[in-house]
Amino acid sequence: MLKHSIHLAAQADSVARADADGIAQTAKGVPSANTVILNARFSRPRAPLATTLAKRSVALSFGTTRHNDKGWLALSVRIGAHAARLHLPPLFIAWLTAPLATRVAASDDRVALGPLALLLEFAALDLLSALEAMGHGPIRLCEEWDMAHAVTISLSVSVECEGDRFDIGIELPVPLATLLADLLDELAPPAPADPALLPLHLMVETGRVDLIASDIISLMPGDVVMLDHAATMVRVEKGPAAPVRWIKNQLVIGGPFLPSPGHAPLSVGMNRMDAPQDTAWDELPLTMVFEHGRLTMTLGEVRALAPGSSIALPSAAQTRVDLIVNGGRIGVGEIIPMGEGSGVRILSLTDRHQGARRDETTPQ
């Protein structure tokens, strides 16, 4: 019986001439802010919607993940004054029509799309009737309807029942997709986002110096950059920073997070309208940061950091630092003592930096 039902679905698929390239793009036609917002609404995590389909309890989950629908049945649906399209895999059709096995068995193997659509509509009568009772009808399957110029939202729907799971596709015009999103928000509100799980990028640095572009371009391996006020800090992206210290190859927070100081202004040296253009660019102020490493923590984990908390970094990061300019890595250095202070000896520079230096020194 299952094989017979699959055979009928495959024949109906041939009659319907379903697209062989998979479910339509997420938003067909001209994309708009509405389609972006709708896709975001359907992507929000929420509990499955419990309902009844073919006299069986099912859980429906909605998403925007595309599925390869080659060989699936493409079925037009009229919902009120709008048209939609279903993409149904043969196994789901067999499962849906299983309670109507005698009717399927009595059908001609060369069944047309219309009779099969009526059969599917009858099999899903409980769910369709419930939707119509909520004012979303009438709903009729296999109505001829032109959707070629409609802006649609393509959704994936997971149907779960007693351990079985089927993925189907549905294309909805924006008005219907909006109604469905509103219905889901009412019946299965999305789980509120937990801000504590927001990922943050942390940088551990041991100092920074303000230089001009020509100074940075002229650097070579073996050069030493003095650190006027060397202090190891952990910085949250471009936000607050806290002092840290090395204790037995571990970084330990040494104080509270405070607002970070501002960066060197980019306007210095750029307002000299009488200076040659190359000279103005050579004097572009930049900040070089000496980073021990980077790591990612959640907002909740960062909030929990307090004096005495430890941060894990490779032990080699205690003396090695990356040379960071304008967010990009230009080389590697090592921290060395210099009198009562410290400095960074440049060990290597990236190919891009070396290329910039060659361009700078090449005779014109």
XYZ file of C-alpha atoms in Angstrom:
364
model
C 0.000 0.000 0.000
C 2.832 2.403 0.826
C 4.510 1.675 -2.537
C 1.186 2.245 -4.333
C 0.716 5.624 -2.655
C 4.235 6.694 -3.563
C 3.557 5.651 -7.166
C 0.448 7.844 -7.269
C 2.346 10.799 -5.848
C 5.093 10.422 -8.430
C 2.547 10.378 -11.275
C 0.806 13.439 -9.885
C 4.169 15.170 -9.681
C 4.670 14.549 -13.386
C 1.250 16.004 -14.189
C 1.941 19.072 -12.034
C 5.336 19.660 -13.711
C 6.916 20.688 -10.419
C 10.086 22.775 -10.642
C 13.138 20.517 -10.727
C 15.463 23.125 -9.350
C 14.239 22.899 -5.758
C 12.002 25.095 -3.696
C 11.795 28.653 -4.974
C 14.142 31.261 -3.653
C 13.405 32.650 -0.230
C 11.738 35.733 -1.642
C 10.708 35.651 -5.296
C 10.069 38.804 -7.228
C 11.418 42.032 -5.821
C 12.832 41.578 -2.295
C 11.588 44.073 0.256
C 11.992 44.911 3.910
C 8.831 42.853 4.548
C 10.416 39.655 3.242
C 13.545 40.204 5.348
C 11.481 40.785 8.491
C 9.255 37.784 7.773
C 12.214 35.469 7.284
C 13.620 36.687 10.587
C 10.279 35.992 12.322
C 10.119 32.443 10.985
C 13.738 31.836 12.006
C 13.096 32.625 15.677
C 13.302 29.622 18.012
C 9.918 28.549 19.291
C 8.182 25.440 20.587
C 6.578 23.200 17.931
C 2.914 23.894 17.209
C 0.745 21.004 18.412
C -2.248 20.213 16.218
C -4.137 17.360 14.542
C -3.490 16.160 11.006
C -5.146 13.123 9.408
C -6.668 12.321 12.827
C -3.203 12.042 14.379
C -1.482 14.335 16.854
C 1.405 16.100 15.181
C 3.945 18.807 16.008
C 4.716 21.410 13.341
C 7.977 23.352 13.276
C 8.561 26.196 10.826
C 11.834 27.466 9.409
C 13.488 28.956 6.357
C 15.902 26.117 5.515
C 15.601 25.030 1.912
C 15.250 21.388 0.964
C 15.967 19.616 -2.290
C 12.428 19.080 -3.572
C 13.315 17.194 -6.743
C 10.665 14.533 -7.213
C 8.242 16.201 -4.806
C 4.645 17.023 -5.660
C 4.012 20.733 -6.328
C 0.419 21.474 -5.407
C -1.407 24.791 -5.727
C -3.580 25.921 -2.819
C -6.142 28.707 -2.637
C -6.451 30.272 0.814
C -9.172 32.887 0.785
C -8.285 35.389 -1.938
C -4.614 34.340 -2.106
C -2.685 31.519 -3.716
C 0.058 29.392 -2.208
C 2.018 26.319 -3.230
C 2.879 23.155 -1.322
C 5.894 20.942 -2.018
C 5.184 17.434 -0.689
C 7.588 14.456 -0.723
C 6.123 11.080 -1.719
C 6.706 9.535 1.732
C 4.673 12.294 3.371
C 1.841 11.791 0.871
C 1.842 8.072 1.659
C 1.748 8.815 5.408
C -1.004 11.419 5.028
C -3.276 9.177 2.931
C -2.604 5.974 4.884
C -5.931 6.226 6.818
C -7.696 6.388 3.411
C -5.956 3.280 2.083
C -9.052 1.758 0.504
C -9.724 4.900 -1.515
C -6.111 5.035 -2.739
C -6.147 1.368 -3.688
C -9.361 1.807 -5.654
C -7.944 4.694 -7.677
C -6.622 4.315 -11.191
C -2.794 4.217 -11.435
C -3.064 7.012 -13.991
C -4.826 9.293 -11.520
C -4.692 12.976 -12.453
C -3.591 15.730 -10.121
C -7.146 16.879 -9.419
C -8.406 13.622 -7.831
C -5.206 13.247 -5.799
C -5.517 16.819 -4.580
C -9.071 16.136 -3.445
C -7.821 13.011 -1.676
C -5.109 14.987 0.129
C -7.605 17.698 1.037
C -9.904 15.083 2.533
C -7.020 13.461 4.436
C -6.044 16.830 5.938
C -9.618 17.915 6.547
C -9.198 18.255 10.341
C -6.307 20.722 10.053
C -7.838 22.629 7.136
C -11.187 22.915 8.950
C -9.445 24.261 12.045
C -7.693 26.910 9.943
C -10.923 27.866 8.211
C -12.663 28.177 11.578
C -10.010 30.728 12.565
C -10.951 32.867 9.572
C -8.214 31.706 7.199
C -10.386 30.207 4.506
C -11.912 28.777 2.518
C -8.933 26.531 1.703
C -8.979 24.513 -1.502
C -6.232 22.378 -2.995
C -5.386 22.126 -6.717
C -6.933 25.424 -7.733
C -5.314 26.855 -10.851
C -3.582 30.063 -9.801
C -0.851 32.169 -11.356
C 1.960 32.880 -8.857
C 4.587 33.828 -11.420
C 4.730 37.494 -10.391
C 3.975 37.135 -6.698
C 6.550 38.013 -4.067
C 6.629 34.881 -1.917
C 8.285 33.549 1.190
C 9.566 29.947 1.017
C 9.300 28.031 4.272
C 10.178 24.563 5.476
C 7.709 22.768 7.719
C 8.712 19.777 9.811
C 5.852 17.387 10.622
C 6.545 15.037 13.549
C 4.246 12.238 14.681
C 5.068 9.277 16.940
C 8.718 9.177 15.954
C 8.149 9.847 12.260
C 9.335 13.111 10.749
C 8.621 14.611 7.353
C 9.898 17.851 5.841
C 7.638 19.683 3.422
C 7.897 23.058 1.697
C 5.412 25.869 1.329
C 5.464 29.083 -0.701
C 3.309 31.880 0.653
C 2.681 35.377 -0.672
C 3.657 38.101 1.752
C 0.088 38.726 3.062
C -0.406 35.020 3.888
C 3.089 34.723 5.350
C 2.332 37.685 7.610
C -0.913 36.041 8.791
C 0.950 32.785 9.499
C 3.696 34.585 11.407
C 1.075 36.383 13.507
C -0.673 33.059 14.168
C 2.555 31.396 15.264
C 3.407 34.323 17.541
C 0.000 33.879 19.183
C -0.082 30.088 19.486
C 3.642 29.361 19.920
C 5.392 32.591 20.961
C 9.114 32.651 20.146
C 11.454 31.950 23.012
C 12.927 35.226 24.279
C 16.546 35.686 23.332
C 18.947 35.277 26.211
C 21.347 38.238 26.115
C 23.714 36.305 28.363
C 24.481 34.021 25.388
C 25.588 36.891 23.139
C 29.152 36.093 21.951
C 31.807 38.737 22.576
C 35.370 38.929 21.282
C 38.074 39.704 23.841
C 41.595 40.887 23.082
C 44.480 40.584 25.544
C 47.037 43.310 24.856
C 50.146 44.557 26.588
C 50.146 48.093 25.278
C 49.681 50.322 22.271
C 51.636 53.138 20.685
C 50.549 55.960 18.405
C 52.670 56.167 15.249
C 52.331 57.613 11.783
C 52.062 55.519 8.641
C 55.645 56.159 7.506
C 57.008 54.937 10.871
C 55.097 51.672 10.586
C 56.129 51.110 6.968
C 59.801 51.613 7.872
C 59.796 48.873 10.556
C 62.064 45.850 10.014
C 62.634 42.554 11.905
C 64.948 43.226 14.822
C 63.639 46.743 15.462
C 62.414 47.489 18.967
C 59.338 49.569 19.746
C 59.396 51.181 23.171
C 56.368 50.834 25.441
C 55.916 53.999 27.471
C 53.234 52.590 29.727
C 53.230 48.810 29.394
C 50.168 47.313 31.046
C 48.522 44.038 30.121
C 44.767 44.509 29.627
C 41.849 42.412 28.489
C 39.575 44.443 26.231
C 35.999 43.646 25.216
C 35.915 44.455 21.502
C 35.979 48.286 21.366
C 34.423 48.564 24.805
C 35.713 48.472 28.379
C 39.023 46.964 29.481
C 40.341 45.488 32.729
C 43.922 45.025 33.951
C 45.281 41.459 34.015
C 48.508 39.872 35.239
C 50.275 36.611 34.507
C 50.306 34.099 37.375
C 51.805 30.692 36.542
C 51.000 30.921 32.836
C 47.436 32.064 33.505
C 45.929 35.487 33.103
C 44.201 36.745 36.233
C 41.863 39.726 36.287
C 43.391 42.426 38.458
C 40.657 45.065 38.550
C 37.249 46.168 37.253
C 36.356 46.797 33.616
C 36.544 50.508 32.801
C 35.898 52.499 29.606
C 38.737 52.273 27.091
C 40.756 55.332 26.118
C 40.100 56.831 22.714
C 42.192 56.020 19.660
C 44.472 58.412 17.830
C 42.388 60.871 15.756
C 42.523 60.266 12.019
C 42.270 64.000 11.243
C 45.811 64.824 12.431
C 48.013 65.663 9.468
C 45.123 65.300 6.999
C 44.049 68.953 7.098
C 47.280 70.236 5.619
C 45.881 71.236 2.254
C 49.196 72.824 1.238
C 51.186 69.593 1.749
C 51.800 67.118 -1.088
C 49.283 64.269 -1.072
C 51.923 61.544 -0.470
C 53.289 63.478 2.499
C 49.828 63.790 4.008
C 49.279 60.026 3.762
C 52.717 59.332 5.246
C 51.688 61.330 8.301
C 48.412 59.473 8.751
C 48.216 58.694 12.489
C 47.703 55.032 13.342
C 47.719 52.999 16.534
C 49.770 49.826 16.840
C 48.443 47.349 19.390
C 50.479 44.488 20.850
C 48.138 41.531 21.372
C 48.837 38.355 23.329
C 45.797 36.655 21.885
C 42.054 36.694 21.325
C 39.234 34.604 22.700
C 35.454 34.469 22.561
C 33.215 34.476 25.639
C 29.506 35.012 26.147
C 28.142 38.190 27.674
C 27.168 36.173 30.749
C 30.702 34.837 31.148
C 32.195 38.314 30.779
C 29.791 39.720 33.343
C 30.939 37.045 35.771
C 34.577 38.099 35.454
C 35.855 39.774 38.631
C 39.226 40.477 40.214
C 40.831 37.078 40.732
C 39.060 35.400 37.775
C 41.371 33.623 35.341
C 41.405 33.593 31.539
C 42.953 30.757 29.557
C 45.517 31.587 26.873
C 48.404 29.530 25.464
C 51.477 29.833 27.676
C 53.565 31.038 24.707
C 51.332 34.109 24.551
C 52.960 35.454 27.711
C 55.972 36.789 25.785
C 54.839 36.626 22.154
C 52.558 39.338 20.776
C 50.878 40.032 17.457
C 51.417 43.473 15.927
C 47.969 44.831 15.104
C 47.357 47.979 13.055
C 43.848 49.104 12.142
C 42.485 45.697 13.156
C 44.882 43.728 10.922
C 47.923 41.673 11.892
C 51.151 42.968 10.323
C 53.708 40.889 12.241
C 54.898 39.115 15.400
C 57.073 40.384 18.215
C 58.338 39.487 21.664
C 58.316 41.508 24.863
C 61.774 42.325 26.206
C 62.887 44.287 29.297
C 64.435 47.682 28.652
C 65.781 49.375 31.775
C 62.872 50.040 34.072
C 60.397 49.569 31.247
C 59.855 47.191 28.382
C 59.638 47.095 24.631
C 58.652 44.840 21.761
C 61.293 43.391 19.460
C 59.898 42.686 16.003
C 60.480 39.052 15.015
C 58.713 38.914 11.664
C 56.478 40.976 9.413
C 53.768 39.887 7.015
C 54.346 39.814 3.280
C 51.890 42.665 2.806
C 53.861 44.898 5.173
C 57.126 43.958 3.485
C 55.563 44.780 0.128
C 54.434 48.178 1.404
C 57.961 48.879 2.604
C 59.464 47.936 -0.773
C 56.990 50.257 -2.506
C 58.008 53.021 -0.116
C 61.738 52.612 -0.780
C 61.630 51.939 -4.531
C 63.087 54.950 -6.443
C 60.501 56.697 -8.575
